[in-house]
Coordinates of C-alpha atoms in Angstrom, one line a residue:
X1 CA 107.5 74.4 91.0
X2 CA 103.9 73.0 91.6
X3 CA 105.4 70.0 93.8
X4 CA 107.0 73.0 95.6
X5 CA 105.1 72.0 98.9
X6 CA 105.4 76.1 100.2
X7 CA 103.2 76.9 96.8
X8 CA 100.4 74.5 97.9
X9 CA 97.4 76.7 99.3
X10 CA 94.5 73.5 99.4
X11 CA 95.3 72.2 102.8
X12 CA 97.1 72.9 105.9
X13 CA 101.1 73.3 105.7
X14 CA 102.8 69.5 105.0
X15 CA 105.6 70.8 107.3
X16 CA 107.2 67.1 107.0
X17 CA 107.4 67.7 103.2
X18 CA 109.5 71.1 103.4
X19 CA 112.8 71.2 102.9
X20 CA 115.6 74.5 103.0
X21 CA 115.7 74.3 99.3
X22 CA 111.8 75.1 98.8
X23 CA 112.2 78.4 100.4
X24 CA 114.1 80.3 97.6
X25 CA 112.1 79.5 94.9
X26 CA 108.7 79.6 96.7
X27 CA 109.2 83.1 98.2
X28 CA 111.0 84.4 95.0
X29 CA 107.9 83.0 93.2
X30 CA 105.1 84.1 96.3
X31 CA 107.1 87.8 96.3
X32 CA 107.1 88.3 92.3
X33 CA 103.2 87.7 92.5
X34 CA 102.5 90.0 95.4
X35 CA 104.4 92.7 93.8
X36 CA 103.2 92.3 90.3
X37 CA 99.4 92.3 92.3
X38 CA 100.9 95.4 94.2
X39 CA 101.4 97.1 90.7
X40 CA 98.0 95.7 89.1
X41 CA 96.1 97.4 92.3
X42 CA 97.5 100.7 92.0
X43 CA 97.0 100.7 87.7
X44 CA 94.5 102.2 86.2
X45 CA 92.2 99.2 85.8
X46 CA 91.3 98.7 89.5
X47 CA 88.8 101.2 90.5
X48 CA 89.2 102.7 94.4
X49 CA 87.2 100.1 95.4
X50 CA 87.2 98.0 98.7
X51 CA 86.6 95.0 96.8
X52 CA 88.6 95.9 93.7
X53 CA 91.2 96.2 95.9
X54 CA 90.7 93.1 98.2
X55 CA 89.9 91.0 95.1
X56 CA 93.7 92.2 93.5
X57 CA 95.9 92.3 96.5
X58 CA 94.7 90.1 99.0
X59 CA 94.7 86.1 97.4
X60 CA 98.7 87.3 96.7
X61 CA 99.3 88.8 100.1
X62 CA 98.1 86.4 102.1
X63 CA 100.0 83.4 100.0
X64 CA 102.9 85.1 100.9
X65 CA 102.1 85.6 104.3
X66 CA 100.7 82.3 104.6
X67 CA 104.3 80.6 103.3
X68 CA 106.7 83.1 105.2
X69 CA 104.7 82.4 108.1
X70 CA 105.0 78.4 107.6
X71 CA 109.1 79.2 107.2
X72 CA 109.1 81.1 110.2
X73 CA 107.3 78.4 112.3
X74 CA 109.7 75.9 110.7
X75 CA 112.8 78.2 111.5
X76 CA 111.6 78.4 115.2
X77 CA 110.6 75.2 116.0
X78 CA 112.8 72.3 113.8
X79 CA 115.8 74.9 112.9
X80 CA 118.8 73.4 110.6
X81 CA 121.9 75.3 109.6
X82 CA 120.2 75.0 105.7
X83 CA 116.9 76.3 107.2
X84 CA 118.8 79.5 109.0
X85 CA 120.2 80.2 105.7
X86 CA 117.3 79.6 103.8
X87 CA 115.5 82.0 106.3
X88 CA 118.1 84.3 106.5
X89 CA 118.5 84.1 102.6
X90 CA 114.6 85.4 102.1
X91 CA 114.0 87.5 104.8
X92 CA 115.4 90.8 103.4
X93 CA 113.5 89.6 100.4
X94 CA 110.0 89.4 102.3
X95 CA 111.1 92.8 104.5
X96 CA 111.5 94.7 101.1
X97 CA 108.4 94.0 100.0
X98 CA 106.4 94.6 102.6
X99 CA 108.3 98.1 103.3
X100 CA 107.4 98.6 99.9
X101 CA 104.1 97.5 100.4
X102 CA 102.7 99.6 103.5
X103 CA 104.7 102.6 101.7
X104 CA 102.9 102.8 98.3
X105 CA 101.6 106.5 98.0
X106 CA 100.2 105.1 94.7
X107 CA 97.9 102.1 97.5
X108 CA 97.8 104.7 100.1
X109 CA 96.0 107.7 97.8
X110 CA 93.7 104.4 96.8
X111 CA 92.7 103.6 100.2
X112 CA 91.7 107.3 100.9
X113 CA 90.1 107.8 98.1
X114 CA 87.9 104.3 99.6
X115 CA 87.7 105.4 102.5
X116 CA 86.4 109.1 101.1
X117 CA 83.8 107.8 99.1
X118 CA 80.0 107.4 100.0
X119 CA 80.1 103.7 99.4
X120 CA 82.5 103.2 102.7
X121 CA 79.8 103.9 104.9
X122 CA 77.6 100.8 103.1
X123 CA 80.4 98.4 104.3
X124 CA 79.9 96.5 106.4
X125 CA 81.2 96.9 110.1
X126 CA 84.2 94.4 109.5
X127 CA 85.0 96.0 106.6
X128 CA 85.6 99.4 107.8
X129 CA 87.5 98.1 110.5
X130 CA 89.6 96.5 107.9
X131 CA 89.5 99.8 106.0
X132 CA 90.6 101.8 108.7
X133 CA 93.1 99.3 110.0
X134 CA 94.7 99.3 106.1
X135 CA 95.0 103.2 106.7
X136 CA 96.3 103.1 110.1
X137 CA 98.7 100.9 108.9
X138 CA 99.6 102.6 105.9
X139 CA 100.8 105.7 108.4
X140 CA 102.7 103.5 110.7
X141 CA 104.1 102.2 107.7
X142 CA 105.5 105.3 106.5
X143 CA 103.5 106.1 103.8
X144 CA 103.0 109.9 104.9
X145 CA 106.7 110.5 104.7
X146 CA 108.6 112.5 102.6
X147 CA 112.1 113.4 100.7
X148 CA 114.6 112.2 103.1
X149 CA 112.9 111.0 106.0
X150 CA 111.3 108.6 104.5
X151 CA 113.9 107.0 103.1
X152 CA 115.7 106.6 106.3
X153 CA 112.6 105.0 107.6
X154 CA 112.3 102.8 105.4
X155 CA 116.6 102.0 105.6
X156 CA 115.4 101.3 109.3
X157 CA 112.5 98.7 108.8
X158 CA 114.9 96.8 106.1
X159 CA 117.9 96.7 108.8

């Protein structure tokens, strides 16, 4: 899986090296991390902490992003009939998770409980912003929801 050229995160995408048959494997790989990082975060052992948080989820996120993003470009700019249905075979797969993701009362109740503590006002500027972007987000996302209306929002984002 190493030679997986979507699982490399030292250098700029090598675009010329991917092929349809990466994608699977990378993003069933890339997902598995994020949510097992998803599930780490909202655990006991990771204190509502900005950092605790950022140090957990973010290094998994972004990967993820990072090589969705690189299929996407791909699927847009040098599209094959195996790349469409690579694509087409992973995106419900990257959809679920981030549904899941901005929908986490478990994440949600964490970032409040950052954002409620006396320590978010010694972050700096950037990081509140960040803070109350991750919030904002959380409420577009759903995460406020309840019983049956949340699950036909979240039906919606995965259609």
């Amino acid at each position: 899986m190493n030679a997986n050229p979507l699982l490399q995160f030292d250098a700029l995408p090598d675009f010329a090296a991917i092929q349809p048959a990466h994608v699977s494997p990378a993003i069933d790989q890339l997902v598995a991390d994020a949510e097992a990082a998803l599930e780490r975060a909202v655990g006991p052992e990771v204190a509502a902490d900005y950092d605790a948080l950022s140090a957990v989820l973010d290094v998994a996120t972004e990967r993820l992003g990072r090589a969705w993003g690189t299929v996407s470009h791909l699927h847009s700019v040098a599209d094959t009939p195996e790349l469409r249905a690579a694509f087409n075979d992973n995106l419900p797969k990257v959809t679920a998770f981030h549904t899941k993701l901005g929908a986490d009362e478990r994440l949600f109740a964490k970032y409040r409980a950052v954002m409620a503590a006396s320590s978010a006002q010694q972050l700096g500027r950037a990081r509140q912003r960040a803070l109350e972007n991750a919030l904002r987000d959380f409420k577009l996302s759903g995460a406020e929801l309840e019983g049956a209306t949340k699950e036909r929002f979240s039906r919606v984002l995965e259609a």
